[in-house]
Amino acid sequence: MTVYRILFIFCCALAVQACSDRPKHLTFQPEDGEQRRYQMFSETYIEASNSFGSSSERIYSHMIMDYDVTEQAASFDVLMRPRFMMVRFRNGNFSSLDTPDYRQKKIWPFLEAGVSTVIDKKSGEVTDFIVHHEIEDADDSGFDPIRQLLQDELSRPGYSNGIALKLGATQQMPAVELLPEITLTVESLDDQQVGLSLQGENDEVKLYGVIQLERSTGWLTRSAVVMDMPLQHEFAEGRVRVVAAVMPDDWKSGFDLDFIYSADYQMPADIGALPDDLTALDMPSSAEVFPGRSGSIQSNGDKITLEYNHGVFDMFQLGHIEVDNLQAHDQAGNPIELDLHSVGALSFAFSETKAVQTHTDIYPLGWQDVVPKLEQIAFIEARLQRFAVTHNIVRLPVKDSETSVQFGEARAVLTPTEQPDVYHLRLEQAKNVFFSTRITGPDSGSVEHMKAANVPDWLEDGNRRLMAIVTSGYFPLSHTLYFEGERPNELQLLAHRIEDQSLEEKQIRFYNPDVALSTVELEPLTSVYLFPEEDNVTDFASTGPVFELKELHDLAPQDFERPQLYMVLSHEQAALCSLEQTADIKEAGRRIVWLPHEPRQRFMRRDSQLPLEVVYQLATEDGVRNFFYDHTAVVRLQCAGQPEWQLFDLDLGEQNWLVPVSALLGENWQEAFADMQLIELLRLFRFLDTQQKALSLVPPPGFASQPGVKLADIRLLDFVTEEGMLRIAGRVNRVEKLEASGDRIVREWVHQFPALPSSQVAYQD
């Protein structure tokens, strides 16, 4: 028995009994030509033991399946075609994106053609199973058992055949082979959906699942099942646990079984004041939401991720973004015949200081020539739609009994616990209506992913979370709220509604990184800043010196209580100042001078970023020694004046990421600045975006970057395009030039190094 048995069992829920004009029983009513698409996730965990020992295996799969309906006089023909498949296990992976070997070349046409079931309109039973492509030597290919498995399971009537549309209604399904007798129960019922549970158990097999179906059509919405059974192997004993889920076609990637299983943790609740004025969340302009016409393509295993950078820093201001109408193109701009499936877009910001990004994962579909077509992609064109989001403050009473408040179809429920100052809050969302997690009122709180209640004890926590997700259609969260002082009379929640009609749409091209790098006139796909975020900068060695920037009048050499000496400058100070050690001192016959010392900073891209500080250290001129004793050093700092950034008059034009070097350094810059280092120019000029943050540069096409190359070591000429341009790594809003203001500054310090420690006393670092 394989993991796919469970997946296809749920597809049988499509075949159900028709009844009357206003059905009292679940009815399958597809339309001729209708197509449905689902994502299927599964995990099989196997524990086995024999006389040689024990072992375990975990097999994970993800599949995208199409269902195409053709109506006949007395039946519905449902063509099932797997369009994408990925299987991951300990010793390797299998994917529809693989270049097929000789065995897979036999299987690929079978999967591409699909299989059909013929469902009788009156009885709801499957009367025929049609294989559209036979596989030669199927047994040798290892695929015939899967075909037999499909035929066996899909020839059975659907699970919900004729079940009454009434809460608590049940239906029994007879035992088949290892499967126990299964009881289906109607757990929920409204105008749109029917929720079923299924449960069965015998001496060997335990099974539990939940199904959500469309009430009006009988089509499956989503489902999940868990089955625990003995290992069927003649030479080993053990257990197998199979978890399978069928989700909508736009279910966001990343929110899969791996995520659900690992979500067994608590997070601090977002407790704080809501905005006094919700107009601060008003929609920004189109130019801010869509500042550019380009995005980037990132290869991500068996899927492709499209990334777009907005000019907005608040996700609520951005609105809601949807991505569709995908078309791949080659280098010449010709369309590529490649079917691309996109899942729900996800918009987020890594921090409050970073712009919101929209990511969309797309899956290449098909079985023939997919890999060669993927290799041809230069860019993917897509439509991005923006939908307005309205915001409302909703007040939820705090009482000794349960209270709730409704916002559209979304609901917030506050339940007291046995502890008087502890409450549980449940936020229920609906399509296009939801609450944010920010809460005003409690003093503190925690959040965790909800687990389904009233389920069998043998289900693990990850299984219970999956059941809760399938039942609700989203990731339900449970808040535990604590009130330390006087309990408020109400909580304040922020509710949001996504409008039905889009505000605007834009055609965006997402580029292959190699194509983007070689296309000078292409706008930057993302902003790269010249300096790392200050919060991310730290020295790796906790006992090492911590360098801090200071104004010129506060500067002084620092020894950090060691027999060493450092001078820390800003890049502006380094551009306008010279630093010397003027005393005639030597160590082992070598002069003692100032040499650059690079701070060891984390989260810094050394090929495109500079450290925040410019650090010099006294060392012998060959750099071998930097610890000294008994010497007296004289440090002299001479500066042209106080550093001051001033606006540099430059017409940036529409392509504001391209800056001519001649406009910065003059027409004869190639002769006058032939030996100029790139870092010298970056200290003399800075290119700021709308957030007044200095942008880095993009290397020109053909730049031969060596492993370990640092931006500080590159010549200016190496980063200039053939057209004499600097490519700025972001949209430039303003160019500034460094000037010296005020009088010339000269400062001098005398530093006495400590005496050489006695051989009787160990030096303490």
CSV table of N, CA, C and O in Angstrom, one decimal, residues 295 297 327-334 336 376-381 508-512 515:
chain,number,residue,atom,x,y,z
A,295,GLY,N,11.0,42.5,-11.9
A,295,GLY,CA,11.2,41.7,-10.7
A,295,GLY,C,12.3,40.6,-11.0
A,295,GLY,O,12.8,40.6,-12.1
A,297,ILE,N,13.7,36.4,-10.8
A,297,ILE,CA,13.4,35.0,-10.7
A,297,ILE,C,14.4,34.3,-9.8
A,297,ILE,O,15.6,34.5,-10.0
A,327,GLN,N,3.6,34.1,-18.4
A,327,GLN,CA,4.1,33.7,-19.7
A,327,GLN,C,5.6,33.8,-19.7
A,327,GLN,O,6.2,34.8,-19.4
A,328,ALA,N,6.3,32.7,-20.0
A,328,ALA,CA,7.7,32.6,-20.1
A,328,ALA,C,8.2,33.0,-21.4
A,328,ALA,O,7.5,32.8,-22.4
A,329,HIS,N,9.4,33.7,-21.5
A,329,HIS,CA,9.9,34.2,-22.8
A,329,HIS,C,11.4,33.8,-22.8
A,329,HIS,O,12.1,33.7,-21.8
A,330,ASP,N,11.9,33.7,-24.0
A,330,ASP,CA,13.4,33.4,-24.2
A,330,ASP,C,14.1,34.7,-24.3
A,330,ASP,O,13.6,35.8,-24.2
A,331,GLN,N,15.4,34.6,-24.6
A,331,GLN,CA,16.3,35.8,-24.7
A,331,GLN,C,15.9,36.7,-25.8
A,331,GLN,O,16.0,37.9,-25.7
A,332,ALA,N,15.3,36.2,-26.8
A,332,ALA,CA,14.8,37.0,-28.0
A,332,ALA,C,13.5,37.6,-27.7
A,332,ALA,O,12.9,38.4,-28.6
A,333,GLY,N,12.8,37.3,-26.6
A,333,GLY,CA,11.5,37.8,-26.3
A,333,GLY,C,10.4,37.0,-26.8
A,333,GLY,O,9.2,37.3,-26.7
A,334,ASN,N,10.7,35.8,-27.4
A,334,ASN,CA,9.7,34.9,-27.9
A,334,ASN,C,9.0,34.1,-26.8
A,334,ASN,O,9.7,33.6,-25.9
A,336,ILE,N,7.6,31.1,-24.7
A,336,ILE,CA,7.9,29.6,-24.6
A,336,ILE,C,6.7,28.9,-24.2
A,336,ILE,O,5.9,29.3,-23.3
A,376,GLN,N,15.7,27.8,-21.2
A,376,GLN,CA,15.6,28.9,-22.1
A,376,GLN,C,15.0,30.2,-21.5
A,376,GLN,O,15.1,31.3,-22.2
A,377,ILE,N,14.5,30.1,-20.3
A,377,ILE,CA,13.8,31.3,-19.8
A,377,ILE,C,14.7,32.5,-19.5
A,377,ILE,O,15.7,32.4,-18.8
A,378,ALA,N,14.4,33.6,-20.2
A,378,ALA,CA,15.1,34.9,-19.9
A,378,ALA,C,14.3,35.7,-18.9
A,378,ALA,O,14.8,36.4,-18.1
A,379,PHE,N,13.0,35.7,-19.1
A,379,PHE,CA,12.1,36.4,-18.2
A,379,PHE,C,10.7,35.8,-18.2
A,379,PHE,O,10.3,35.1,-19.2
A,380,ILE,N,9.9,36.0,-17.2
A,380,ILE,CA,8.5,35.6,-17.1
A,380,ILE,C,7.7,36.9,-16.9
A,380,ILE,O,8.0,37.7,-16.0
A,381,GLU,N,6.7,37.0,-17.8
A,381,GLU,CA,5.8,38.2,-17.6
A,381,GLU,C,4.6,37.8,-16.9
A,381,GLU,O,4.1,36.7,-17.1
A,508,ILE,N,4.4,43.0,-15.1
A,508,ILE,CA,5.7,43.0,-14.6
A,508,ILE,C,6.5,41.9,-15.3
A,508,ILE,O,6.0,40.8,-15.4
A,509,ARG,N,7.8,42.2,-15.6
A,509,ARG,CA,8.7,41.2,-16.1
A,509,ARG,C,9.6,40.7,-15.0
A,509,ARG,O,10.3,41.6,-14.4
A,510,PHE,N,9.7,39.4,-14.8
A,510,PHE,CA,10.6,38.9,-13.8
A,510,PHE,C,11.8,38.2,-14.5
A,510,PHE,O,11.6,37.3,-15.4
A,511,TYR,N,13.0,38.7,-14.2
A,511,TYR,CA,14.1,38.3,-15.0
A,511,TYR,C,15.0,37.3,-14.4
A,511,TYR,O,15.2,37.3,-13.1
A,512,ASN,N,15.5,36.4,-15.2
A,512,ASN,CA,16.6,35.5,-14.8
A,512,ASN,C,17.8,36.3,-14.3
A,512,ASN,O,18.2,37.3,-15.0
A,515,VAL,N,20.4,37.1,-16.9
A,515,VAL,CA,20.0,38.0,-18.0
A,515,VAL,C,20.0,39.5,-17.4
A,515,VAL,O,20.4,40.4,-18.1
